[in-house]
CSV table of C-alpha atoms in Angstrom, one decimal:
chain,number,residue,atom,x,y,z
T,1,MET,CA,10.9,-30.6,-33.8
T,2,ARG,CA,7.4,-31.0,-35.2
T,3,ARG,CA,5.5,-28.0,-36.4
T,4,VAL,CA,2.4,-27.0,-34.4
T,5,VAL,CA,-0.6,-25.1,-35.8
T,6,VAL,CA,-3.8,-23.7,-34.4
T,7,THR,CA,-7.0,-25.3,-35.7
T,8,GLY,CA,-9.6,-24.3,-33.2
T,9,LEU,CA,-10.6,-21.2,-31.2
T,10,GLY,CA,-13.0,-20.6,-28.3
T,11,MET,CA,-13.6,-17.8,-25.8
T,12,VAL,CA,-16.0,-16.3,-23.3
T,13,THR,CA,-15.1,-12.6,-22.6
T,14,PRO,CA,-16.7,-9.6,-21.1
T,15,LEU,CA,-17.5,-8.5,-24.6
T,16,ALA,CA,-19.4,-11.6,-25.7
T,17,ASP,CA,-19.7,-15.3,-25.6
T,18,GLY,CA,-17.9,-16.6,-28.7
T,19,VAL,CA,-14.8,-15.8,-30.8
T,20,GLU,CA,-16.4,-14.0,-33.7
T,21,GLU,CA,-18.9,-12.2,-31.5
T,22,THR,CA,-16.0,-10.9,-29.3
T,23,TRP,CA,-13.7,-10.1,-32.2
T,24,SER,CA,-16.2,-7.9,-34.1
T,25,ARG,CA,-16.7,-5.9,-30.9
T,26,ILE,CA,-12.9,-5.7,-30.4
T,27,LEU,CA,-12.5,-4.3,-33.9
T,28,ASP,CA,-15.3,-1.8,-33.2
T,29,GLY,CA,-13.5,-0.6,-30.1
T,30,VAL,CA,-16.3,-1.6,-27.7
T,31,SER,CA,-15.5,-1.5,-23.9
T,32,GLY,CA,-16.8,-4.4,-21.8
T,33,ALA,CA,-16.6,-2.4,-18.5
T,34,GLY,CA,-19.5,-1.5,-16.3
T,35,PRO,CA,-20.7,-1.4,-12.7
T,36,ILE,CA,-20.1,-4.7,-10.8
T,37,THR,CA,-23.3,-6.7,-10.5
T,38,ARG,CA,-21.8,-9.9,-9.1
T,39,PHE,CA,-21.8,-8.7,-5.5
T,40,ASP,CA,-22.6,-5.7,-3.3
T,41,THR,CA,-19.8,-3.3,-3.8
T,42,SER,CA,-20.5,-1.0,-0.9
T,43,ARG,CA,-17.5,-2.1,1.1
T,44,VAL,CA,-14.8,-2.1,-1.7
T,45,THR,CA,-12.9,0.8,-3.3
T,46,THR,CA,-13.4,-0.3,-7.0
T,47,THR,CA,-17.0,-0.7,-8.0
T,48,TYR,CA,-16.6,-1.5,-11.7
T,49,ALA,CA,-15.2,-4.4,-13.8
T,50,CYS,CA,-15.6,-6.2,-17.1
T,51,GLU,CA,-18.2,-8.9,-16.4
T,52,VAL,CA,-19.2,-11.7,-18.8
T,53,PRO,CA,-22.7,-10.7,-20.1
T,54,PHE,CA,-24.9,-13.5,-18.9
T,55,GLY,CA,-28.1,-14.0,-20.9
T,56,ASP,CA,-30.2,-16.4,-23.0
T,57,GLY,CA,-27.4,-16.7,-25.6
T,58,SER,CA,-28.8,-14.2,-28.0
T,59,ASP,CA,-26.8,-11.2,-29.2
T,60,GLY,CA,-23.5,-12.6,-27.9
T,61,THR,CA,-24.8,-13.1,-24.3
T,62,PHE,CA,-23.4,-16.1,-22.3
T,63,ASN,CA,-25.9,-18.8,-21.5
T,64,PRO,CA,-24.2,-21.2,-19.1
T,65,ASP,CA,-26.8,-24.0,-19.8
T,66,THR,CA,-25.3,-24.2,-23.3
T,67,TYR,CA,-22.1,-25.6,-21.9
T,68,MET,CA,-22.9,-27.3,-18.5
T,69,ASP,CA,-25.9,-28.9,-17.0
T,70,PRO,CA,-27.2,-26.8,-14.0
T,71,LYS,CA,-26.5,-29.7,-11.7
T,72,ASP,CA,-22.9,-30.0,-12.8
T,73,ARG,CA,-22.4,-26.3,-12.9
T,74,ARG,CA,-23.4,-26.1,-9.2
T,75,LYS,CA,-20.4,-28.3,-8.4
T,76,VAL,CA,-17.7,-26.1,-9.9
T,77,ASP,CA,-16.4,-22.5,-9.6
T,78,ASP,CA,-17.2,-20.3,-12.5
T,79,PHE,CA,-13.6,-20.3,-13.7
T,80,ILE,CA,-14.3,-23.9,-14.7
T,81,LEU,CA,-17.6,-23.0,-16.3
T,82,TYR,CA,-16.0,-20.3,-18.5
T,83,GLY,CA,-13.1,-22.6,-19.4
T,84,MET,CA,-15.4,-25.5,-20.3
T,85,ALA,CA,-17.3,-23.1,-22.6
T,86,ALA,CA,-14.2,-21.9,-24.3
T,87,ALA,CA,-12.8,-25.4,-24.7
T,88,GLN,CA,-16.1,-26.7,-26.1
T,89,GLN,CA,-16.2,-23.9,-28.7
T,90,ALA,CA,-12.6,-24.6,-29.7
T,91,VAL,CA,-13.1,-28.3,-30.0
T,92,LYS,CA,-16.2,-27.7,-32.1
T,93,ASP,CA,-14.4,-25.1,-34.3
T,94,ALA,CA,-11.6,-27.6,-34.9
T,95,GLY,CA,-14.0,-30.4,-35.6
T,96,TRP,CA,-11.9,-32.7,-33.5
T,97,THR,CA,-14.0,-35.3,-31.6
T,98,PRO,CA,-12.3,-38.6,-32.3
T,99,GLU,CA,-13.7,-41.8,-30.9
T,100,ASP,CA,-10.9,-44.3,-31.4
T,101,ASP,CA,-8.5,-45.0,-28.5
T,102,ASP,CA,-5.3,-44.1,-30.3
T,103,ALA,CA,-6.5,-40.6,-31.2
T,104,LEU,CA,-8.0,-40.0,-27.8
T,105,GLU,CA,-4.7,-41.0,-26.1
T,106,ARG,CA,-2.8,-38.6,-28.4
T,107,THR,CA,-5.1,-35.7,-27.5
T,108,GLY,CA,-4.4,-33.8,-24.3
T,109,VAL,CA,-5.5,-30.8,-22.3
T,110,LEU,CA,-3.4,-28.1,-20.7
T,111,MET,CA,-5.5,-25.3,-19.2
T,112,GLY,CA,-4.9,-23.2,-16.2
T,113,SER,CA,-6.1,-20.4,-14.1
T,114,GLY,CA,-4.3,-17.5,-12.3
T,115,ILE,CA,-6.0,-18.1,-9.0
T,116,GLY,CA,-8.6,-20.9,-9.6
T,117,GLY,CA,-11.6,-21.1,-7.3
T,118,LEU,CA,-11.0,-18.0,-5.3
T,119,THR,CA,-14.7,-17.2,-5.1
T,120,SER,CA,-15.7,-20.7,-4.0
T,121,ILE,CA,-12.9,-20.7,-1.4
T,122,ALA,CA,-14.1,-17.4,0.0
T,123,GLU,CA,-17.8,-18.5,0.1
T,124,THR,CA,-16.9,-21.9,1.7
T,125,SER,CA,-14.7,-20.2,4.3
T,126,VAL,CA,-17.7,-18.2,5.4
T,127,LEU,CA,-19.8,-21.3,5.5
T,128,LEU,CA,-17.2,-23.1,7.5
T,129,HIS,CA,-17.0,-20.2,10.0
T,130,GLU,CA,-20.8,-19.8,10.4
T,131,ARG,CA,-22.0,-23.4,10.2
T,132,GLY,CA,-19.1,-25.7,10.8
T,133,PRO,CA,-17.1,-28.3,8.8
T,134,ARG,CA,-20.0,-30.7,8.2
T,135,ARG,CA,-21.6,-28.2,5.8
T,136,VAL,CA,-18.6,-28.1,3.5
T,137,SER,CA,-19.6,-29.7,0.2
T,138,PRO,CA,-17.7,-32.7,-1.2
T,139,PHE,CA,-17.6,-30.8,-4.5
T,140,PHE,CA,-15.8,-27.8,-2.9
T,141,ILE,CA,-12.2,-29.0,-3.4
T,142,PRO,CA,-12.7,-30.6,-6.9
T,143,GLY,CA,-14.7,-27.5,-7.9
T,144,ALA,CA,-11.9,-25.1,-6.8
T,145,LEU,CA,-8.6,-26.8,-7.8
T,146,VAL,CA,-6.9,-25.0,-10.7
T,147,ASN,CA,-6.2,-28.2,-12.7
T,148,LEU,CA,-9.8,-29.4,-12.5
T,149,LEU,CA,-10.6,-27.3,-15.6
T,150,ALA,CA,-8.2,-29.5,-17.6
T,151,GLY,CA,-9.7,-32.5,-15.8
T,152,GLN,CA,-13.3,-31.5,-16.6
T,153,VAL,CA,-12.5,-30.9,-20.3
T,154,SER,CA,-10.7,-34.3,-20.6
T,155,ILE,CA,-13.6,-36.1,-19.0
T,156,ARG,CA,-16.2,-34.4,-21.3
T,157,TYR,CA,-14.4,-35.6,-24.4
T,158,GLY,CA,-12.4,-38.6,-23.3
T,159,PHE,CA,-9.1,-36.9,-24.1
T,160,LYS,CA,-6.6,-39.3,-22.5
T,161,GLY,CA,-3.3,-37.6,-23.5
T,162,PRO,CA,-1.2,-35.3,-21.3
T,163,ASN,CA,-3.4,-33.7,-18.7
T,164,HIS,CA,-1.7,-30.7,-17.2
T,165,SER,CA,-2.2,-27.2,-15.8
T,166,VAL,CA,-0.5,-23.9,-15.5
T,167,VAL,CA,-0.6,-21.4,-12.6
T,168,THR,CA,1.5,-18.4,-13.4
T,169,ALA,CA,-0.8,-15.5,-12.5
T,170,CYS,CA,-1.4,-13.3,-15.5
T,171,SER,CA,0.9,-15.3,-17.7
T,172,THR,CA,-1.1,-18.5,-17.3
T,173,GLY,CA,-2.9,-18.5,-20.7
T,174,ALA,CA,0.3,-17.8,-22.6
T,175,HIS,CA,2.3,-20.4,-20.8
T,176,ALA,CA,-0.4,-22.9,-21.3
T,177,ILE,CA,-0.4,-22.4,-25.1
T,178,GLY,CA,3.4,-22.3,-25.3
T,179,ASP,CA,3.9,-25.4,-23.1
T,180,ALA,CA,1.1,-27.3,-24.9
T,181,ALA,CA,2.7,-26.5,-28.2
T,182,ARG,CA,6.0,-28.0,-26.9
T,183,LEU,CA,4.3,-31.2,-25.9
T,184,ILE,CA,3.1,-31.6,-29.5
T,185,ALA,CA,6.5,-30.5,-30.9
T,186,LEU,CA,8.2,-33.2,-28.7
T,187,ASP,CA,5.8,-35.8,-29.8
T,188,ASP,CA,4.0,-36.3,-26.5
T,189,ALA,CA,0.7,-35.6,-28.2
T,190,ASP,CA,-0.7,-34.8,-31.6
T,191,VAL,CA,-3.5,-32.5,-30.4
T,192,MET,CA,-3.7,-30.3,-27.3
T,193,ILE,CA,-6.5,-28.1,-25.9
T,194,ALA,CA,-4.8,-25.2,-24.3
T,195,GLY,CA,-5.8,-22.0,-22.5
T,196,GLY,CA,-7.1,-20.6,-19.2
T,197,GLY,CA,-10.2,-19.5,-17.3
T,198,GLU,CA,-10.6,-16.9,-14.5
T,199,ASN,CA,-13.4,-15.8,-12.1
T,200,PRO,CA,-12.0,-13.1,-9.9
T,201,ILE,CA,-14.9,-10.6,-9.7
T,202,SER,CA,-15.9,-11.3,-6.2
T,203,GLU,CA,-15.6,-9.2,-3.0
T,204,ILE,CA,-12.4,-11.0,-2.0
T,205,GLY,CA,-10.9,-10.7,-5.5
T,206,ILE,CA,-11.5,-7.0,-5.8
T,207,ALA,CA,-10.5,-6.3,-2.1
T,208,GLY,CA,-7.3,-8.2,-2.7
T,209,PHE,CA,-6.2,-6.5,-5.9
T,210,ASN,CA,-7.3,-3.1,-4.4
T,211,ALA,CA,-5.0,-3.8,-1.5
T,212,CYS,CA,-2.2,-4.4,-4.0
T,213,LYS,CA,-3.0,-1.0,-5.5
T,214,ALA,CA,-3.3,-2.7,-8.8
T,215,LEU,CA,-6.9,-1.7,-9.8
T,216,SER,CA,-8.3,1.4,-11.4
T,217,THR,CA,-10.4,3.3,-8.7
T,218,LYS,CA,-11.3,6.7,-10.1
T,219,ARG,CA,-13.6,6.1,-12.9
T,220,ALA,CA,-16.8,4.9,-11.3
T,221,GLU,CA,-18.7,7.6,-13.2
T,222,ASP,CA,-17.7,6.1,-16.6
T,223,PRO,CA,-16.2,2.6,-16.3
T,224,THR,CA,-15.8,2.3,-20.1
T,225,LYS,CA,-13.0,4.9,-19.9
T,226,ALA,CA,-11.2,3.2,-17.0
T,227,SER,CA,-9.0,0.8,-18.9
T,228,ARG,CA,-6.7,3.1,-20.9
T,229,PRO,CA,-3.3,1.6,-21.5
T,230,TYR,CA,-0.4,4.0,-22.3
T,231,ASP,CA,-2.7,7.0,-21.5
T,232,GLU,CA,-1.4,9.6,-19.1
T,233,ASP,CA,-4.6,9.3,-17.0
T,234,ARG,CA,-4.5,5.6,-16.5
T,235,ASP,CA,-4.8,4.6,-12.9
T,236,GLY,CA,-4.7,0.8,-12.7
T,237,PHE,CA,-6.2,-2.2,-14.4
T,238,VAL,CA,-9.9,-3.1,-14.7
T,239,MET,CA,-10.7,-6.6,-13.6
T,240,GLY,CA,-12.1,-9.0,-16.2
T,241,GLU,CA,-13.3,-12.6,-16.2
T,242,GLY,CA,-13.9,-15.3,-18.7
T,243,ALA,CA,-11.8,-17.9,-20.6
T,244,GLY,CA,-10.0,-18.6,-23.8
T,245,ALA,CA,-9.0,-21.9,-25.4
T,246,VAL,CA,-7.2,-23.0,-28.6
T,247,VAL,CA,-6.8,-26.4,-30.3
T,248,LEU,CA,-3.2,-26.9,-31.1
T,249,GLU,CA,-2.3,-29.6,-33.6
T,250,GLU,CA,0.7,-31.1,-35.3
T,251,TYR,CA,0.9,-29.7,-38.8
T,252,GLU,CA,0.8,-32.9,-40.8
T,253,HIS,CA,-2.0,-34.2,-38.6
T,254,ALA,CA,-4.0,-31.1,-39.3
T,255,LYS,CA,-3.3,-31.2,-43.0
T,256,ALA,CA,-4.1,-34.8,-43.3
T,257,ARG,CA,-7.6,-34.4,-41.9
T,258,GLY,CA,-8.2,-31.2,-43.9
T,259,ALA,CA,-8.5,-29.0,-40.8
T,260,THR,CA,-8.7,-25.2,-41.1
T,261,ILE,CA,-5.3,-23.9,-40.0
T,262,TYR,CA,-5.5,-20.4,-38.5
T,263,ALA,CA,-1.8,-19.9,-37.8
T,264,GLU,CA,1.4,-21.6,-36.7
T,265,VAL,CA,2.9,-21.4,-33.2
T,266,LEU,CA,6.4,-20.3,-34.3
T,267,GLY,CA,8.0,-19.2,-31.1
T,268,TYR,CA,7.7,-19.3,-27.4
T,269,GLY,CA,9.9,-17.5,-24.9
T,270,LEU,CA,9.9,-17.4,-21.1
T,271,SER,CA,11.8,-15.5,-18.5
T,272,GLY,CA,11.8,-14.5,-14.8
T,273,ASP,CA,12.3,-11.0,-13.4
T,274,ALA,CA,13.7,-12.1,-10.0
T,275,TYR,CA,12.8,-8.6,-8.8
T,276,HIS,CA,9.5,-8.0,-7.0
T,277,ILE,CA,6.4,-9.9,-6.0
T,278,THR,CA,4.0,-7.6,-7.9
T,279,ALA,CA,6.0,-4.9,-9.8
T,280,PRO,CA,7.9,-5.7,-13.0
T,281,SER,CA,11.6,-4.9,-13.1
T,282,GLU,CA,11.9,-1.2,-13.8
T,283,ASP,CA,14.2,-1.7,-16.8
T,284,GLY,CA,11.9,-4.1,-18.5
T,285,ASP,CA,14.7,-6.6,-18.7
T,286,GLY,CA,12.5,-9.7,-18.1
T,287,ALA,CA,10.0,-8.6,-20.7
T,288,GLU,CA,12.7,-8.0,-23.3
T,289,ARG,CA,14.4,-11.4,-22.6
T,290,SER,CA,11.1,-13.2,-22.9
T,291,MET,CA,10.4,-11.6,-26.3
T,292,ARG,CA,13.9,-12.2,-27.6
T,293,ALA,CA,13.7,-15.9,-26.5
T,294,ALA,CA,10.5,-16.2,-28.5
T,295,LEU,CA,12.1,-14.5,-31.6
T,296,LYS,CA,15.1,-16.9,-31.3
T,297,ARG,CA,12.8,-19.9,-31.2
T,298,ALA,CA,10.8,-18.6,-34.2
T,299,GLY,CA,14.0,-17.9,-36.1
T,300,ILE,CA,12.9,-14.4,-37.1
T,301,GLU,CA,14.2,-10.9,-36.6
T,302,ALA,CA,12.4,-8.4,-34.5
T,303,GLY,CA,11.9,-6.2,-37.6
T,304,GLN,CA,9.7,-9.0,-39.1
T,305,LEU,CA,7.1,-8.6,-36.4
T,306,ASP,CA,4.0,-6.9,-37.7
T,307,TYR,CA,1.7,-6.9,-34.7
T,308,ILE,CA,2.3,-7.1,-30.9
T,309,ASN,CA,-0.6,-7.8,-28.6
T,310,ALA,CA,0.8,-6.1,-25.5
T,311,HIS,CA,0.4,-7.1,-21.9
T,312,GLY,CA,-0.6,-3.4,-21.5
T,313,THR,CA,-2.7,-3.6,-18.4
T,314,SER,CA,-3.4,0.2,-18.0
T,315,THR,CA,-0.9,0.5,-15.1
T,316,MET,CA,2.4,2.2,-14.6
T,317,ALA,CA,4.0,-0.9,-16.0
T,318,ASP,CA,2.7,-0.2,-19.6
T,319,VAL,CA,5.7,2.1,-20.3
T,320,ILE,CA,8.1,-0.5,-19.0
T,321,GLU,CA,6.9,-3.0,-21.5
T,322,LEU,CA,6.9,-0.3,-24.2
T,323,GLY,CA,10.5,0.5,-23.5
T,324,ALA,CA,11.4,-3.2,-23.8
T,325,VAL,CA,9.6,-3.4,-27.1
T,326,GLU,CA,11.4,-0.3,-28.4
T,327,ARG,CA,14.8,-1.7,-27.5
T,328,MET,CA,13.9,-5.1,-29.1
T,329,MET,CA,12.6,-3.4,-32.3
T,330,GLY,CA,15.6,-1.0,-32.6
T,331,ASP,CA,15.5,0.9,-35.8
T,332,ALA,CA,12.4,-1.1,-36.9
T,333,ALA,CA,10.2,0.4,-34.1
T,334,GLY,CA,8.2,2.4,-36.7
T,335,THR,CA,7.2,-0.7,-38.6
T,336,VAL,CA,5.3,-2.6,-35.9
T,337,THR,CA,1.7,-2.0,-34.6
T,338,MET,CA,1.2,-2.8,-30.9
T,339,SER,CA,-2.1,-2.6,-29.1
T,340,SER,CA,-3.6,-3.6,-25.8
T,341,THR,CA,-7.0,-5.3,-26.1
T,342,LYS,CA,-7.2,-5.1,-22.3
T,343,SER,CA,-8.5,-1.5,-23.0
T,344,MET,CA,-11.7,-3.3,-24.1
T,345,THR,CA,-11.8,-6.7,-22.3
T,346,GLY,CA,-10.2,-5.6,-19.0
T,347,HIS,CA,-7.7,-7.9,-17.5
T,348,LEU,CA,-8.7,-11.6,-17.4
T,349,LEU,CA,-5.7,-12.6,-15.4
T,350,GLY,CA,-5.0,-16.3,-16.1
T,351,ALA,CA,-7.3,-16.2,-19.2
T,352,ALA,CA,-5.7,-13.0,-20.6
T,353,GLY,CA,-2.9,-14.7,-22.4
T,354,ALA,CA,-5.3,-17.2,-24.0
T,355,ILE,CA,-7.8,-14.6,-25.4
T,356,GLU,CA,-5.0,-12.3,-26.5
T,357,ALA,CA,-3.2,-15.2,-28.3
T,358,ILE,CA,-6.5,-15.6,-30.2
T,359,PHE,CA,-6.7,-11.9,-31.0
T,360,SER,CA,-3.2,-12.1,-32.3
T,361,ILE,CA,-4.2,-15.1,-34.5
T,362,LEU,CA,-7.3,-13.3,-35.8
T,363,ALA,CA,-5.1,-10.3,-36.5
T,364,ILE,CA,-3.1,-12.5,-38.9
T,365,ARG,CA,-6.3,-14.1,-40.3
T,366,ASP,CA,-8.0,-10.8,-41.0
T,367,GLN,CA,-4.9,-8.6,-41.6
T,368,VAL,CA,-6.0,-6.1,-39.1
T,369,ALA,CA,-4.6,-4.9,-35.8
T,370,PRO,CA,-7.2,-4.3,-33.1
T,371,PRO,CA,-7.2,-0.8,-31.4
T,372,THR,CA,-6.1,0.4,-28.0
T,373,ILE,CA,-9.2,2.4,-26.9
T,374,ASN,CA,-9.2,5.3,-24.5
T,375,LEU,CA,-5.7,6.3,-25.6
T,376,ASP,CA,-6.3,10.1,-25.7
T,377,THR,CA,-3.1,11.5,-24.3
T,378,PRO,CA,-0.1,9.2,-24.6
T,379,ALA,CA,2.0,9.0,-21.5
T,380,VAL,CA,5.2,8.9,-23.5
T,381,GLU,CA,6.3,9.5,-27.0
T,382,THR,CA,7.1,6.4,-29.1
T,383,ALA,CA,7.8,5.5,-32.7
T,384,ILE,CA,5.6,2.4,-32.2
T,385,ASP,CA,2.1,2.6,-33.6
T,386,LEU,CA,-0.2,1.9,-30.6
T,387,ALA,CA,-3.3,1.8,-32.7
T,388,PRO,CA,-5.0,4.6,-30.7
T,389,ASN,CA,-8.8,4.3,-30.8
T,390,ALA,CA,-9.1,2.7,-34.2
T,391,LYS,CA,-8.1,-0.6,-35.7
T,392,VAL,CA,-5.3,-0.6,-38.2
T,393,GLU,CA,-5.7,-2.6,-41.4
T,394,ARG,CA,-2.2,-3.7,-42.5
T,395,GLU,CA,-0.1,-6.7,-43.6
T,396,ILE,CA,0.4,-9.1,-40.6
T,397,ASN,CA,2.5,-12.2,-41.1
T,398,TYR,CA,4.0,-12.4,-37.7
T,399,ALA,CA,2.2,-11.5,-34.4
T,400,LEU,CA,3.6,-11.7,-30.9
T,401,SER,CA,1.5,-11.9,-27.7
T,402,ASN,CA,3.0,-10.8,-24.4
T,403,SER,CA,1.9,-11.8,-20.9
T,404,PHE,CA,3.6,-10.9,-17.6
T,405,GLY,CA,2.5,-12.0,-14.2
T,406,PHE,CA,2.9,-11.3,-10.5
T,407,GLY,CA,6.1,-12.9,-9.2
T,408,GLY,CA,8.0,-11.7,-12.3
T,409,THR,CA,6.9,-14.5,-14.7
T,410,ASN,CA,7.0,-13.6,-18.3
T,411,ALA,CA,5.8,-15.3,-21.5
T,412,SER,CA,5.8,-14.4,-25.2
T,413,VAL,CA,4.2,-16.4,-28.0
T,414,ILE,CA,4.8,-15.7,-31.7
T,415,PHE,CA,2.3,-16.8,-34.3
T,416,GLY,CA,2.9,-16.9,-38.0
T,417,LYS,CA,0.8,-17.0,-41.1
T,418,VAL,CA,0.7,-20.5,-42.7
W,1,MET,CA,-47.0,-40.3,0.0
W,2,SER,CA,-45.7,-38.9,3.2
W,3,ASP,CA,-44.5,-35.3,3.6
W,4,ILE,CA,-41.0,-36.7,4.3
W,5,ALA,CA,-40.9,-38.8,1.2
W,6,ASP,CA,-42.0,-35.8,-0.9
W,7,ARG,CA,-39.3,-33.6,0.5
W,8,VAL,CA,-36.6,-36.3,0.1
W,9,LYS,CA,-37.7,-36.9,-3.5
W,10,LYS,CA,-37.5,-33.2,-4.2
W,11,ILE,CA,-33.9,-33.1,-2.9
W,12,VAL,CA,-32.9,-36.2,-5.0
W,13,VAL,CA,-34.4,-34.8,-8.1
W,14,GLU,CA,-32.6,-31.4,-7.6
W,15,HIS,CA,-29.2,-32.8,-6.8
W,16,LEU,CA,-29.0,-35.7,-9.2
W,17,GLY,CA,-30.9,-34.1,-12.0
W,18,VAL,CA,-33.2,-37.1,-12.6
W,19,GLU,CA,-36.8,-37.5,-13.5
W,20,GLU,CA,-39.2,-37.6,-10.6
W,21,SER,CA,-40.7,-40.8,-11.9
W,22,LYS,CA,-37.4,-42.6,-11.5
W,23,VAL,CA,-37.2,-41.9,-7.8
W,24,VAL,CA,-39.0,-45.1,-6.6
W,25,ASP,CA,-38.6,-46.8,-3.3
W,26,ALA,CA,-36.1,-49.4,-4.5
W,27,ALA,CA,-34.1,-46.9,-6.6
W,28,SER,CA,-30.4,-47.0,-5.7
W,29,PHE,CA,-28.8,-43.5,-5.8
W,30,ILE,CA,-25.6,-45.0,-7.3
W,31,ASP,CA,-26.8,-47.9,-9.5
W,32,ASP,CA,-30.1,-46.4,-10.7
W,33,LEU,CA,-29.9,-42.6,-10.4
W,34,GLY,CA,-26.4,-42.0,-11.6
W,35,ALA,CA,-24.9,-40.7,-8.4
W,36,ASP,CA,-21.2,-41.1,-7.6
W,37,SER,CA,-19.8,-41.3,-4.1
W,38,LEU,CA,-19.4,-37.5,-3.8
W,39,ASP,CA,-23.0,-37.1,-4.9
W,40,THR,CA,-24.2,-39.4,-2.1
W,41,VAL,CA,-22.2,-37.4,0.5
W,42,GLU,CA,-23.8,-34.2,-0.7
W,43,LEU,CA,-27.3,-35.8,-0.7
W,44,VAL,CA,-26.8,-36.8,3.0
W,45,MET,CA,-25.8,-33.2,3.8
W,46,ALA,CA,-28.9,-32.0,2.0
W,47,PHE,CA,-31.1,-34.3,4.1
W,48,GLU,CA,-29.4,-33.1,7.3
W,49,GLU,CA,-30.1,-29.6,6.3
W,50,GLU,CA,-33.7,-30.1,5.2
W,51,PHE,CA,-34.7,-32.1,8.3
W,52,GLY,CA,-32.5,-30.5,10.9
W,53,ILE,CA,-30.9,-33.9,11.8
W,54,GLU,CA,-27.4,-35.3,12.0
W,55,ILE,CA,-26.7,-38.4,10.0
W,56,PRO,CA,-23.4,-40.0,11.4
W,57,ASP,CA,-21.0,-41.3,8.8
W,58,ASP,CA,-21.6,-45.0,9.6
W,59,ALA,CA,-25.4,-44.5,9.2
W,60,ALA,CA,-24.9,-42.5,6.0
W,61,GLU,CA,-23.2,-45.5,4.5
W,62,THR,CA,-26.3,-47.6,5.0
W,63,ILE,CA,-28.5,-45.1,3.0
W,64,GLN,CA,-28.3,-46.5,-0.5
W,65,THR,CA,-31.8,-46.2,-1.8
W,66,PHE,CA,-34.7,-43.7,-1.8
W,67,GLN,CA,-36.5,-46.0,0.7
W,68,ASP,CA,-33.4,-46.2,2.9
W,69,ALA,CA,-33.4,-42.4,3.1
W,70,THR,CA,-37.0,-41.9,3.9
W,71,LYS,CA,-37.0,-44.7,6.5
W,72,PHE,CA,-33.9,-43.3,8.2
W,73,ILE,CA,-35.2,-39.8,8.2
W,74,THR,CA,-38.7,-40.8,9.4
W,75,GLU,CA,-37.1,-42.6,12.4
W,76,ALA,CA,-34.7,-39.8,13.1
W,77,THR,CA,-37.3,-37.1,13.1
W,78,GLU,CA,-39.7,-39.2,15.3
W,79,SER,CA,-37.1,-39.8,18.0
């Protein structure tokens, strides 16, 4: 199998537009939560979320015009806008814009979304109901389909390699990166753009997750305290939005062109819970098998893991994941640092695995584990360092990123220092 | 220029993101103004919306240029 490394990073998050802009806020423990501005929240239970800060592009704000012409943006759901922005940043960061046919045909895109154009579908349904089918835009379907993010990125750059997409709820971003790495390892491509985008902060999105009893509801007074993984007072996840993308590349290919190598994709594990549509199996068996599969593929022992970016959504499931990690780590539990960056970004659903993979990669680059903020009263005792409220500077050679999704779909990706 | 032509031009400029000066009578939406087949469907929908008319699919297929559009709409709104 060929070795696969990461040579480009891109992200749009509720903290900022851009990787370094987001990362500096993550290390400072900044929350991206606030009152919802995207729609009138008077009819829904949860009135706060982590929204991407739109602006003129200064001070980390997200200026959509930087990434898509207004006339093109009008034709797509914002999950594609965010994904396009993250992909463009990653491609630019990697310095990979080939022009010859061979290179373009060996470069592919594998990006997904948890739900895709949910907001567009809701808005178009209302239009259909009120004004009839003749008012439905020809751009509605291609602007809402999950795989059109990968399609749009390929069209922008002329990347003619594998064009694929993942839809595995909150595991989407992790599966996209893991699957894309395998396409390179198996010689189907030399370079892959991988990641996910999500745009769920709409009335139907919030109403739907409220109905599942998945969202935090009781912190409208101070939304920045709402996402509090592992804390006794957590009451559900805080919705986020945005996108993350990485450029993955075959190791010799990256070396030959003198690319900056951030990390190596060492292991990738997948499992299914076969238990419940929204709840994880109570014994954490699926999570544990996913992590163990990644370890086996990476050829390392659990005790060698230095940092784990937890799925940690700030729901009851946090302690189930923690239990699975404790069992996997065994006697080495005291040597690993595990944090949930969702305490700051909220939960980006299909983009979460992508941005958290990037945080894991940056943890290796900068030898620092990001904090879990709002962890004031731990719900359970554990030997594992959860990096409560402050980053932890430490040696990090191996980092694992966990993502678990509705339907019992689990993915773990291990990155290693090169 | 007629009021109808002005309004059609505004829609074309907005939807296709082209310079106003390019929207001349003989300008083909697809060949000269960069539209694809989906853009032309959306343009026709925008004309219907703006002028409160219905443009049947077979008629829509004959609207290829700026002049085709203004002519069709002028006739449709007069009748």
